[in-house]
mmCIF file of C-alpha atoms in Angstrom:
data_model
loop_
_atom_site.group_PDB
_atom_site.id
_atom_site.type_symbol
_atom_site.label_atom_id
_atom_site.label_comp_id
_atom_site.label_asym_id
_atom_site.label_seq_id
_atom_site.Cartn_x
_atom_site.Cartn_y
_atom_site.Cartn_z
ATOM 1 C CA ASP A 22 32.678 -0.930 40.582
ATOM 2 C CA ALA A 23 32.452 -4.466 39.381
ATOM 3 C CA ILE A 24 31.862 -5.852 42.852
ATOM 4 C CA LEU A 25 29.243 -3.199 43.485
ATOM 5 C CA ALA A 26 27.403 -4.001 40.218
ATOM 6 C CA PHE A 27 27.453 -7.738 41.066
ATOM 7 C CA ARG A 28 26.029 -7.053 44.766
ATOM 8 C CA GLY A 29 23.395 -4.852 43.087
ATOM 9 C CA ARG A 30 22.087 -7.825 41.197
ATOM 10 C CA ALA A 31 21.276 -9.614 44.477
ATOM 11 C CA LEU A 32 17.720 -10.446 45.652
ATOM 12 C CA SER A 33 16.573 -7.864 48.395
ATOM 13 C CA PRO A 34 13.385 -6.298 49.456
ATOM 14 C CA ASP A 35 14.491 -2.992 48.080
ATOM 15 C CA ALA A 36 15.108 -4.394 44.674
ATOM 16 C CA PRO A 37 12.574 -7.170 44.113
ATOM 17 C CA LEU A 38 12.886 -9.373 40.966
ATOM 18 C CA VAL A 39 11.007 -12.449 39.817
ATOM 19 C CA ARG A 40 12.902 -15.191 37.843
ATOM 20 C CA GLY A 41 11.852 -18.496 36.439
ATOM 21 C CA THR A 42 8.667 -18.769 38.373
ATOM 22 C CA ALA A 43 5.971 -21.718 37.594
ATOM 23 C CA GLN A 44 2.487 -21.851 38.317
ATOM 24 C CA ASN A 45 0.615 -25.073 39.303
ATOM 25 C CA PRO A 46 -2.705 -25.983 37.880
ATOM 26 C CA TYR A 47 -4.493 -24.849 41.084
ATOM 27 C CA ALA A 48 -3.372 -21.253 40.324
ATOM 28 C CA PHE A 49 -2.587 -21.034 36.620
ATOM 29 C CA PHE A 50 -6.278 -20.942 35.124
ATOM 30 C CA GLN A 51 -7.505 -18.548 37.749
ATOM 31 C CA GLY A 52 -4.542 -16.180 36.958
ATOM 32 C CA ARG A 53 -5.249 -16.281 33.098
ATOM 33 C CA GLU A 54 -8.890 -15.357 33.728
ATOM 34 C CA ALA A 55 -8.030 -12.551 36.228
ATOM 35 C CA CYS A 56 -6.749 -10.469 33.228
ATOM 36 C CA ASN A 57 -10.127 -10.382 31.400
ATOM 37 C CA PRO A 58 -10.984 -6.719 32.953
ATOM 38 C CA PHE A 59 -7.992 -5.388 31.312
ATOM 39 C CA TYR A 60 -8.736 -6.749 27.775
ATOM 40 C CA LEU A 61 -12.496 -5.563 28.298
ATOM 41 C CA ALA A 62 -11.269 -1.988 28.883
ATOM 42 C CA ILE A 63 -8.899 -1.851 25.885
ATOM 43 C CA PRO A 64 -11.617 -0.689 23.358
ATOM 44 C CA GLY A 65 -12.676 2.112 25.240
ATOM 45 C CA ILE A 66 -9.076 3.180 25.985
ATOM 46 C CA VAL A 67 -8.164 2.810 22.420
ATOM 47 C CA ALA A 68 -11.148 4.879 21.299
ATOM 48 C CA GLU A 69 -10.165 7.704 23.845
ATOM 49 C CA THR A 70 -6.721 7.792 22.585
ATOM 50 C CA MET A 71 -7.952 7.867 18.829
ATOM 51 C CA GLU A 72 -9.947 10.890 19.943
ATOM 52 C CA ALA A 73 -7.028 12.587 21.615
ATOM 53 C CA PHE A 74 -5.070 11.961 18.364
ATOM 54 C CA ASP A 75 -7.770 13.528 16.396
ATOM 55 C CA GLU A 76 -7.902 16.705 18.477
ATOM 56 C CA ARG A 77 -3.986 16.901 18.254
ATOM 57 C CA VAL A 78 -3.342 16.234 14.636
ATOM 58 C CA GLY A 79 -6.650 16.524 12.954
ATOM 59 C CA ARG A 80 -6.811 12.918 11.691
ATOM 60 C CA ARG A 81 -9.908 10.865 12.901
ATOM 61 C CA TYR A 82 -9.744 7.103 13.317
ATOM 62 C CA GLY A 83 -12.502 4.859 14.948
ATOM 63 C CA LEU A 84 -12.317 1.350 16.140
ATOM 64 C CA VAL A 85 -14.330 0.594 13.108
ATOM 65 C CA ASP A 86 -14.937 3.054 10.181
ATOM 66 C CA TYR A 87 -17.461 2.883 7.485
ATOM 67 C CA VAL A 88 -17.412 4.473 4.020
ATOM 68 C CA GLY A 89 -19.686 4.059 1.143
ATOM 69 C CA ALA A 90 -23.587 4.294 0.484
ATOM 70 C CA PRO A 91 -25.749 4.678 3.529
ATOM 71 C CA ASP A 92 -28.164 1.963 2.096
ATOM 72 C CA ALA A 93 -25.512 -0.323 0.869
ATOM 73 C CA GLU A 94 -26.328 -4.017 0.190
ATOM 74 C CA ARG A 95 -22.895 -5.361 -0.422
ATOM 75 C CA VAL A 96 -20.044 -4.543 1.931
ATOM 76 C CA VAL A 97 -16.429 -5.347 1.903
ATOM 77 C CA VAL A 98 -14.429 -5.822 5.170
ATOM 78 C CA LEU A 99 -10.892 -5.585 5.565
ATOM 79 C CA MET A 100 -8.030 -3.976 7.563
ATOM 80 C CA GLY A 101 -4.377 -2.665 6.871
ATOM 81 C CA SER A 102 -2.811 -1.258 3.820
ATOM 82 C CA GLY A 103 -5.399 -2.778 1.272
ATOM 83 C CA ILE A 104 -7.874 -0.258 2.561
ATOM 84 C CA GLY A 105 -6.651 2.477 0.238
ATOM 85 C CA ALA A 106 -7.519 0.580 -3.046
ATOM 86 C CA ALA A 107 -10.816 -0.560 -1.543
ATOM 87 C CA GLU A 108 -11.837 2.863 -0.667
ATOM 88 C CA GLN A 109 -10.867 4.315 -3.997
ATOM 89 C CA THR A 110 -12.940 1.617 -5.509
ATOM 90 C CA THR A 111 -15.886 1.911 -3.225
ATOM 91 C CA ASP A 112 -16.134 5.725 -3.951
ATOM 92 C CA ALA A 113 -15.910 5.057 -7.787
ATOM 93 C CA LEU A 114 -18.683 2.484 -7.495
ATOM 94 C CA VAL A 115 -20.825 4.768 -5.319
ATOM 95 C CA ALA A 116 -20.444 7.561 -7.648
ATOM 96 C CA ALA A 117 -21.753 5.266 -10.458
ATOM 97 C CA GLY A 118 -24.894 4.621 -8.545
ATOM 98 C CA GLU A 119 -23.906 1.001 -6.803
ATOM 99 C CA GLN A 120 -25.155 0.365 -3.404
ATOM 100 C CA VAL A 121 -21.655 -0.788 -2.003
ATOM 101 C CA GLY A 122 -19.823 0.119 1.107
ATOM 102 C CA LEU A 123 -16.496 -0.693 2.964
ATOM 103 C CA VAL A 124 -15.836 -1.438 6.741
ATOM 104 C CA LYS A 125 -12.398 -0.664 7.826
ATOM 105 C CA ILE A 126 -11.219 -2.453 10.977
ATOM 106 C CA ARG A 127 -8.658 -0.363 13.022
ATOM 107 C CA LEU A 128 -8.824 -2.589 16.241
ATOM 108 C CA TYR A 129 -8.215 -6.394 15.838
ATOM 109 C CA ARG A 130 -7.509 -7.637 19.273
ATOM 110 C CA PRO A 131 -9.735 -7.491 21.032
ATOM 111 C CA PHE A 132 -12.139 -7.586 18.381
ATOM 112 C CA PRO A 133 -14.629 -4.701 18.622
ATOM 113 C CA THR A 134 -17.764 -6.747 18.167
ATOM 114 C CA GLU A 135 -20.390 -4.125 19.042
ATOM 115 C CA ALA A 136 -18.856 -1.344 17.050
ATOM 116 C CA PHE A 137 -18.407 -3.564 14.033
ATOM 117 C CA VAL A 138 -22.048 -4.451 13.930
ATOM 118 C CA LYS A 139 -23.049 -0.876 14.397
ATOM 119 C CA ALA A 140 -20.952 0.240 11.454
ATOM 120 C CA LEU A 141 -22.854 -1.998 9.039
ATOM 121 C CA PRO A 142 -25.761 -0.480 7.149
ATOM 122 C CA SER A 143 -29.124 -1.943 8.107
ATOM 123 C CA THR A 144 -29.650 -2.764 4.351
ATOM 124 C CA VAL A 145 -26.638 -4.895 3.995
ATOM 125 C CA ARG A 146 -27.426 -8.259 2.407
ATOM 126 C CA SER A 147 -23.766 -9.832 1.680
ATOM 127 C CA ILE A 148 -20.508 -9.387 3.114
ATOM 128 C CA ALA A 149 -17.113 -10.193 1.919
ATOM 129 C CA VAL A 150 -14.186 -10.523 4.355
ATOM 130 C CA LEU A 151 -10.834 -10.006 2.929
ATOM 131 C CA ASP A 152 -7.717 -11.472 4.932
ATOM 132 C CA ARG A 153 -4.057 -11.082 3.928
ATOM 133 C CA THR A 154 -3.216 -14.363 5.283
ATOM 134 C CA LYS A 155 -3.757 -18.074 4.600
ATOM 135 C CA GLU A 156 -4.385 -20.776 7.446
ATOM 136 C CA PRO A 157 -4.369 -24.020 5.615
ATOM 137 C CA GLY A 158 -6.989 -26.431 7.231
ATOM 138 C CA SER A 159 -9.071 -23.877 8.872
ATOM 139 C CA LEU A 160 -12.472 -23.221 8.174
ATOM 140 C CA GLY A 161 -11.594 -19.733 7.234
ATOM 141 C CA GLU A 162 -9.037 -16.930 7.879
ATOM 142 C CA PRO A 163 -8.932 -15.033 11.136
ATOM 143 C CA LEU A 164 -10.823 -11.763 10.215
ATOM 144 C CA TYR A 165 -13.527 -13.936 8.442
ATOM 145 C CA LEU A 166 -14.124 -16.075 11.494
ATOM 146 C CA ASP A 167 -14.251 -13.181 13.713
ATOM 147 C CA VAL A 168 -16.783 -11.386 11.533
ATOM 148 C CA VAL A 169 -19.044 -14.474 11.530
ATOM 149 C CA ALA A 170 -18.811 -14.897 15.256
ATOM 150 C CA ALA A 171 -19.363 -11.178 15.798
ATOM 151 C CA LEU A 172 -22.698 -11.284 13.595
ATOM 152 C CA ALA A 173 -23.887 -14.559 15.617
ATOM 153 C CA GLU A 174 -23.078 -13.342 19.167
ATOM 154 C CA GLN A 175 -24.744 -9.924 18.235
ATOM 155 C CA THR A 176 -27.594 -11.643 16.813
ATOM 156 C CA ASP A 177 -28.034 -13.387 20.162
ATOM 157 C CA GLN A 178 -28.146 -10.034 21.789
ATOM 158 C CA GLY A 179 -30.821 -8.866 19.792
ATOM 159 C CA ALA A 180 -28.720 -6.933 16.875
ATOM 160 C CA ALA A 181 -30.553 -9.019 14.296
ATOM 161 C CA ALA A 182 -33.472 -6.628 14.483
ATOM 162 C CA ARG A 183 -31.351 -3.818 13.043
ATOM 163 C CA PHE A 184 -30.751 -5.884 9.724
ATOM 164 C CA GLU A 185 -33.483 -6.561 7.044
ATOM 165 C CA ARG A 186 -32.081 -10.036 7.152
ATOM 166 C CA LEU A 187 -28.901 -11.493 8.477
ATOM 167 C CA PRO A 188 -26.127 -10.856 5.975
ATOM 168 C CA HIS A 189 -24.545 -13.825 3.826
ATOM 169 C CA VAL A 190 -20.691 -13.601 4.651
ATOM 170 C CA ILE A 191 -18.090 -15.036 2.359
ATOM 171 C CA GLY A 192 -14.112 -14.898 2.934
ATOM 172 C CA GLY A 193 -11.302 -14.338 0.651
ATOM 173 C CA ARG A 194 -7.425 -13.986 0.559
ATOM 174 C CA TYR A 195 -5.367 -11.265 -1.154
ATOM 175 C CA GLY A 196 -1.991 -9.736 -1.221
ATOM 176 C CA LEU A 197 -0.021 -12.570 0.101
ATOM 177 C CA SER A 198 3.802 -11.702 -0.135
ATOM 178 C CA SER A 199 2.772 -8.150 -1.178
ATOM 179 C CA LYS A 200 0.967 -9.502 -4.274
ATOM 180 C CA GLU A 201 -0.593 -6.651 -6.263
ATOM 181 C CA PHE A 202 -4.157 -5.500 -4.988
ATOM 182 C CA ARG A 203 -5.696 -2.974 -7.253
ATOM 183 C CA PRO A 204 -9.041 -1.279 -7.406
ATOM 184 C CA GLU A 205 -10.176 -3.686 -10.376
ATOM 185 C CA MET A 206 -9.720 -6.631 -8.059
ATOM 186 C CA VAL A 207 -11.750 -5.076 -5.269
ATOM 187 C CA ALA A 208 -14.507 -4.421 -7.931
ATOM 188 C CA GLY A 209 -14.300 -8.061 -8.725
ATOM 189 C CA VAL A 210 -15.072 -8.834 -5.033
ATOM 190 C CA PHE A 211 -18.079 -6.414 -5.166
ATOM 191 C CA ARG A 212 -19.155 -8.503 -8.515
ATOM 192 C CA GLU A 213 -19.016 -11.599 -6.830
ATOM 193 C CA LEU A 214 -21.097 -10.539 -3.947
ATOM 194 C CA ALA A 215 -23.784 -9.485 -6.470
ATOM 195 C CA GLY A 216 -24.121 -12.993 -7.864
ATOM 196 C CA GLU A 217 -26.839 -15.453 -6.855
ATOM 197 C CA ARG A 218 -24.315 -17.995 -5.410
ATOM 198 C CA PRO A 219 -21.290 -16.099 -4.647
ATOM 199 C CA LYS A 220 -18.166 -18.424 -3.815
ATOM 200 C CA ARG A 221 -17.991 -18.992 0.050
ATOM 201 C CA HIS A 222 -14.187 -18.842 0.053
ATOM 202 C CA PHE A 223 -12.074 -17.183 -2.760
ATOM 203 C CA THR A 224 -8.803 -15.701 -3.851
ATOM 204 C CA VAL A 225 -8.232 -12.474 -5.716
ATOM 205 C CA GLY A 226 -5.204 -11.155 -7.523
ATOM 206 C CA ILE A 227 -4.031 -14.578 -8.759
ATOM 207 C CA ARG A 228 -5.380 -17.147 -11.285
ATOM 208 C CA ASP A 229 -6.039 -20.258 -9.241
ATOM 209 C CA ASP A 230 -6.125 -23.256 -11.914
ATOM 210 C CA VAL A 231 -5.878 -25.750 -9.065
ATOM 211 C CA THR A 232 -8.655 -25.351 -6.651
ATOM 212 C CA HIS A 233 -10.517 -22.810 -9.029
ATOM 213 C CA LEU A 234 -11.080 -20.427 -6.066
ATOM 214 C CA SER A 235 -10.001 -17.034 -7.766
ATOM 215 C CA ILE A 236 -12.329 -14.433 -8.995
ATOM 216 C CA ASP A 237 -11.449 -12.234 -12.111
ATOM 217 C CA PRO A 238 -10.888 -8.570 -11.643
ATOM 218 C CA GLU A 239 -13.213 -6.004 -13.290
ATOM 219 C CA PRO A 240 -10.820 -4.540 -15.996
ATOM 220 C CA GLU A 241 -13.393 -1.869 -16.992
ATOM 221 C CA LEU A 242 -13.269 0.027 -13.689
ATOM 222 C CA HIS A 243 -11.399 3.354 -13.858
ATOM 223 C CA VAL A 244 -10.610 5.093 -10.639
ATOM 224 C CA ARG A 245 -10.420 8.866 -10.975
ATOM 225 C CA ARG A 246 -6.866 10.316 -10.057
ATOM 226 C CA PRO A 247 -6.803 13.529 -7.959
ATOM 227 C CA GLN A 248 -6.243 16.572 -10.092
ATOM 228 C CA ALA A 249 -2.606 17.537 -10.219
ATOM 229 C CA GLU A 250 -1.404 14.351 -8.872
ATOM 230 C CA VAL A 251 1.875 13.283 -10.640
ATOM 231 C CA GLN A 252 2.887 9.704 -10.984
ATOM 232 C CA ALA A 253 6.564 8.964 -11.881
ATOM 233 C CA LEU A 254 8.558 5.662 -12.664
ATOM 234 C CA PHE A 255 12.214 5.207 -12.349
ATOM 235 C CA PHE A 256 14.129 2.068 -13.877
ATOM 236 C CA GLY A 257 17.506 1.300 -12.734
ATOM 237 C CA LEU A 258 20.077 -1.198 -11.381
ATOM 238 C CA GLY A 259 20.712 -1.958 -7.884
ATOM 239 C CA SER A 260 23.890 -0.094 -6.639
ATOM 240 C CA ASP A 261 23.566 2.752 -9.141
ATOM 241 C CA GLY A 262 21.897 4.947 -6.706
ATOM 242 C CA THR A 263 18.504 5.255 -8.418
ATOM 243 C CA VAL A 264 16.464 4.142 -5.235
ATOM 244 C CA GLY A 265 18.451 5.952 -2.739
ATOM 245 C CA ALA A 266 17.995 9.297 -4.842
ATOM 246 C CA ASN A 267 14.278 8.394 -5.165
ATOM 247 C CA LYS A 268 13.884 8.099 -1.448
ATOM 248 C CA ASN A 269 15.330 11.480 -0.918
ATOM 249 C CA SER A 270 13.252 12.984 -3.585
ATOM 250 C CA VAL A 271 10.232 11.742 -1.539
ATOM 251 C CA LYS A 272 11.605 13.306 1.660
ATOM 252 C CA ILE A 273 12.336 16.391 -0.215
ATOM 253 C CA ILE A 274 8.758 16.816 -1.598
ATOM 254 C CA GLY A 275 7.030 15.775 1.493
ATOM 255 C CA GLU A 276 9.332 18.232 3.739
ATOM 256 C CA HIS A 277 9.694 21.313 1.475
ATOM 257 C CA THR A 278 6.449 21.506 -0.399
ATOM 258 C CA ASP A 279 2.710 21.519 0.493
ATOM 259 C CA LEU A 280 2.264 18.284 -1.493
ATOM 260 C CA TRP A 281 1.683 14.822 -0.212
ATOM 261 C CA ALA A 282 4.287 12.194 -1.354
ATOM 262 C CA GLN A 283 4.312 8.549 -1.557
ATOM 263 C CA GLY A 284 7.279 6.095 -2.680
ATOM 264 C CA TYR A 285 7.505 2.273 -3.264
ATOM 265 C CA PHE A 286 10.312 0.408 -4.609
ATOM 266 C CA GLU A 287 10.534 -2.828 -6.352
ATOM 267 C CA TYR A 288 13.912 -4.880 -5.825
ATOM 268 C CA ASP A 289 14.860 -8.015 -7.610
ATOM 269 C CA SER A 290 15.916 -10.737 -5.136
ATOM 270 C CA LYS A 291 19.558 -10.538 -6.610
ATOM 271 C CA LYS A 292 20.032 -7.072 -5.075
ATOM 272 C CA SER A 293 23.080 -5.343 -6.273
ATOM 273 C CA GLY A 294 23.244 -5.187 -10.218
ATOM 274 C CA SER A 295 19.699 -6.292 -10.672
ATOM 275 C CA VAL A 296 16.632 -4.203 -11.855
ATOM 276 C CA THR A 297 14.892 -1.838 -9.528
ATOM 277 C CA VAL A 298 11.796 0.100 -10.169
ATOM 278 C CA SER A 299 10.675 3.193 -8.119
ATOM 279 C CA HIS A 300 7.196 4.232 -7.994
ATOM 280 C CA LEU A 301 6.617 7.780 -6.828
ATOM 281 C CA ARG A 302 3.289 9.856 -6.569
ATOM 282 C CA PHE A 303 2.891 13.215 -5.315
ATOM 283 C CA GLY A 304 -0.054 15.694 -5.280
ATOM 284 C CA PRO A 305 -2.162 18.152 -3.401
ATOM 285 C CA GLU A 306 -4.631 15.393 -2.019
ATOM 286 C CA PRO A 307 -3.828 12.631 0.316
ATOM 287 C CA ILE A 308 -2.715 9.597 -1.743
ATOM 288 C CA ARG A 309 -4.818 6.222 -1.323
ATOM 289 C CA SER A 310 -3.244 4.335 -4.143
ATOM 290 C CA THR A 311 -1.621 1.391 -2.452
ATOM 291 C CA TYR A 312 -0.524 -0.351 -5.608
ATOM 292 C CA LEU A 313 1.923 0.067 -8.413
ATOM 293 C CA ILE A 314 1.780 2.795 -11.117
ATOM 294 C CA SER A 315 0.098 1.826 -14.392
ATOM 295 C CA ASP A 316 -0.246 5.352 -16.152
ATOM 296 C CA ALA A 317 3.027 7.341 -15.315
ATOM 297 C CA ASP A 318 3.241 10.972 -16.245
ATOM 298 C CA PHE A 319 6.955 10.529 -15.868
ATOM 299 C CA VAL A 320 9.309 7.775 -16.946
ATOM 300 C CA ALA A 321 13.019 7.710 -16.346
ATOM 301 C CA CYS A 322 15.259 4.801 -17.621
ATOM 302 C CA HIS A 323 18.731 5.143 -15.871
ATOM 303 C CA GLN A 324 20.139 2.261 -17.866
ATOM 304 C CA PHE A 325 20.066 2.438 -21.735
ATOM 305 C CA GLY A 326 20.352 -1.467 -21.799
ATOM 306 C CA LEU A 327 17.095 -1.966 -19.929
ATOM 307 C CA LEU A 328 15.251 -0.883 -23.210
ATOM 308 C CA GLU A 329 15.906 -4.179 -24.797
ATOM 309 C CA ARG A 330 15.113 -6.146 -21.760
ATOM 310 C CA MET A 331 12.104 -4.622 -20.236
ATOM 311 C CA LYS A 332 8.896 -3.020 -21.395
ATOM 312 C CA ILE A 333 9.658 0.345 -20.037
ATOM 313 C CA LEU A 334 7.130 2.424 -21.731
ATOM 314 C CA ASP A 335 4.054 0.156 -21.377
ATOM 315 C CA ARG A 336 3.187 1.960 -18.177
ATOM 316 C CA ALA A 337 3.699 5.526 -19.641
ATOM 317 C CA LYS A 338 0.385 7.432 -20.253
ATOM 318 C CA ASP A 339 -0.176 9.480 -23.442
ATOM 319 C CA GLY A 340 1.864 12.482 -23.534
ATOM 320 C CA ALA A 341 4.244 11.552 -20.575
ATOM 321 C CA THR A 342 7.853 12.719 -20.311
ATOM 322 C CA PHE A 343 10.376 10.339 -20.889
ATOM 323 C CA LEU A 344 14.067 10.856 -19.426
ATOM 324 C CA LEU A 345 16.662 8.443 -20.853
ATOM 325 C CA ASN A 346 20.393 8.075 -19.714
ATOM 326 C CA SER A 347 22.064 7.452 -22.916
ATOM 327 C CA PRO A 348 25.755 6.905 -23.645
ATOM 328 C CA TYR A 349 25.163 8.114 -27.267
ATOM 329 C CA PRO A 350 25.174 11.815 -28.493
ATOM 330 C CA ALA A 351 21.777 13.287 -28.920
ATOM 331 C CA ALA A 352 22.002 13.228 -32.680
ATOM 332 C CA GLU A 353 22.512 9.457 -32.566
ATOM 333 C CA VAL A 354 20.048 8.363 -29.950
ATOM 334 C CA TRP A 355 16.799 7.915 -31.993
ATOM 335 C CA GLU A 356 18.461 5.566 -34.475
ATOM 336 C CA ARG A 357 20.094 3.477 -31.346
ATOM 337 C CA LEU A 358 16.498 3.136 -29.680
ATOM 338 C CA PRO A 359 14.820 -0.174 -30.270
ATOM 339 C CA ALA A 360 12.107 -0.213 -32.830
ATOM 340 C CA HIS A 361 9.360 -0.854 -30.389
ATOM 341 C CA VAL A 362 10.460 1.808 -28.181
ATOM 342 C CA ARG A 363 10.500 4.498 -31.121
ATOM 343 C CA GLN A 364 7.054 2.976 -32.024
ATOM 344 C CA GLN A 365 5.677 3.680 -28.551
ATOM 345 C CA ILE A 366 7.079 7.212 -28.123
ATOM 346 C CA VAL A 367 5.475 8.157 -31.385
ATOM 347 C CA GLU A 368 2.221 6.519 -30.629
ATOM 348 C CA LYS A 369 1.910 7.904 -27.058
ATOM 349 C CA ARG A 370 3.249 11.256 -28.259
ATOM 350 C CA LEU A 371 5.972 11.114 -25.471
ATOM 351 C CA GLU A 372 8.377 13.866 -24.604
ATOM 352 C CA LEU A 373 11.843 12.613 -24.868
ATOM 353 C CA TRP A 374 14.787 13.963 -22.930
ATOM 354 C CA VAL A 375 18.309 12.510 -23.061
ATOM 355 C CA ILE A 376 21.374 12.982 -20.802
ATOM 356 C CA ASP A 377 24.798 11.021 -20.600
ATOM 357 C CA ALA A 378 24.622 10.719 -16.845
ATOM 358 C CA TYR A 379 27.673 8.509 -16.695
ATOM 359 C CA ALA A 380 29.798 10.621 -18.678
ATOM 360 C CA ILE A 381 29.106 13.680 -16.251
ATOM 361 C CA ALA A 382 29.492 11.400 -13.122
ATOM 362 C CA ASP A 383 32.865 10.309 -14.460
ATOM 363 C CA GLU A 384 33.926 13.764 -15.123
ATOM 364 C CA VAL A 385 33.335 14.726 -11.505
ATOM 365 C CA GLY A 386 34.721 11.662 -10.053
ATOM 366 C CA MET A 387 31.510 9.829 -8.994
ATOM 367 C CA GLY A 388 32.186 6.616 -10.937
ATOM 368 C CA SER A 389 28.836 4.660 -11.696
ATOM 369 C CA ARG A 390 26.798 6.734 -9.192
ATOM 370 C CA ILE A 391 24.530 8.424 -11.373
ATOM 371 C CA ASN A 392 21.843 9.320 -8.813
ATOM 372 C CA THR A 393 22.660 12.910 -8.165
ATOM 373 C CA VAL A 394 22.868 13.481 -11.858
ATOM 374 C CA MET A 395 19.529 12.150 -12.725
ATOM 375 C CA GLN A 396 17.765 13.548 -9.628
ATOM 376 C CA PRO A 397 18.017 17.191 -10.762
ATOM 377 C CA CYS A 398 16.762 16.339 -14.128
ATOM 378 C CA PHE A 399 13.437 14.859 -12.626
ATOM 379 C CA PHE A 400 12.890 17.951 -10.546
ATOM 380 C CA LYS A 401 13.496 20.140 -13.625
ATOM 381 C CA LEU A 402 11.320 18.204 -15.990
ATOM 382 C CA SER A 403 8.489 17.466 -13.318
ATOM 383 C CA GLY A 404 8.381 21.179 -12.158
ATOM 384 C CA VAL A 405 7.641 20.232 -8.589
ATOM 385 C CA LEU A 406 10.365 22.321 -7.159
ATOM 386 C CA PRO A 407 12.187 25.161 -8.801
ATOM 387 C CA ALA A 408 15.511 23.882 -10.239
ATOM 388 C CA ASP A 409 17.726 26.078 -8.114
ATOM 389 C CA GLU A 410 15.795 25.275 -4.843
ATOM 390 C CA ALA A 411 15.717 21.479 -5.840
ATOM 391 C CA ILE A 412 19.581 21.629 -6.317
ATOM 392 C CA VAL A 413 20.142 23.080 -2.831
ATOM 393 C CA ARG A 414 17.704 20.505 -1.239
ATOM 394 C CA ILE A 415 19.476 17.663 -2.964
ATOM 395 C CA LYS A 416 22.917 18.815 -1.838
ATOM 396 C CA GLU A 417 21.338 19.003 1.839
ATOM 397 C CA SER A 418 19.942 15.516 1.468
ATOM 398 C CA VAL A 419 23.327 14.186 0.099
ATOM 399 C CA GLU A 420 25.141 15.681 3.060
ATOM 400 C CA LYS A 421 22.566 14.084 5.470
ATOM 401 C CA THR A 422 22.556 10.704 3.932
ATOM 402 C CA TYR A 423 26.274 10.127 3.146
#
């Protein structure tokens, strides 16, 4: 068999194979240009595929999509995960009567120049292009440069007639290394566009005290949360099972209810034994919030000691449910809580629930793995699933996972 396999690797007309070729200057350039028709055909092929996808699953995507006011004067352009926060912001500002819009780039290479220009409202006066990367020394980041070039090229082809005047374009950076990108920051970009002399290049999400390129967020912006959407925060330690349990919770909610579910997990770089924060959202409408939770309906602290180290309840909304894993009897818990935690519970009118998860886990032989003790508590208190069904689904997920 080994000899036959060796002979099978030999070159022959029946099994042609090319290895280690080289092209000299008289042929290489022509070969590179010969691929142009294939790249020119890509936008049409992608558009047709997106239409087929829409017919099959009912979710529509275009090469370039626009949302916002039909007569928008200020437009933000971006692609990728930041679109969710930007679209929420655009909807909120349009509802408040502002002439703003958002262009979502779905295809980047080859850049859909014609589709992009057609997507822009004819009334647009200023455009902010947001890139999630930095190219030191460049005149701008990739998407910004493509937008500027697209407008220039389409102007040469007569597209300028559709604009009241050629839009002023600025470029900014956001979200590097998953830096938080929230609606307040997008609103700050729209505010910058409204100024008489907006910064040609800027950053958003940080405070730049070196080159002073940063723009401030708009803290007064309030994005409407969908009705019946629940937001939950879970504080734990690496290796205690909190993150794993929450990942399973997201799967259970997404697969066994009609609700939309989202999970995001913050890890410390030290991994095992360090702090983890789980952000869960679920509700009857698609979830566009691609940022951390700041007004949780449910907060769970799986490690009592974190109450002294972290501001656990700062992100709990008024009237939220607070689940605490405590090694102390229920009658002693209140006196054992740090003073600032007691104050927040009273001021925010939080509903406090306590369980000794470590005692239960030890009793049934699970050691320090408290995940399957705390998880049913979440389902019981949140009401997303009946308690009996939740326990059945949790057992199924445990068997599947472990």
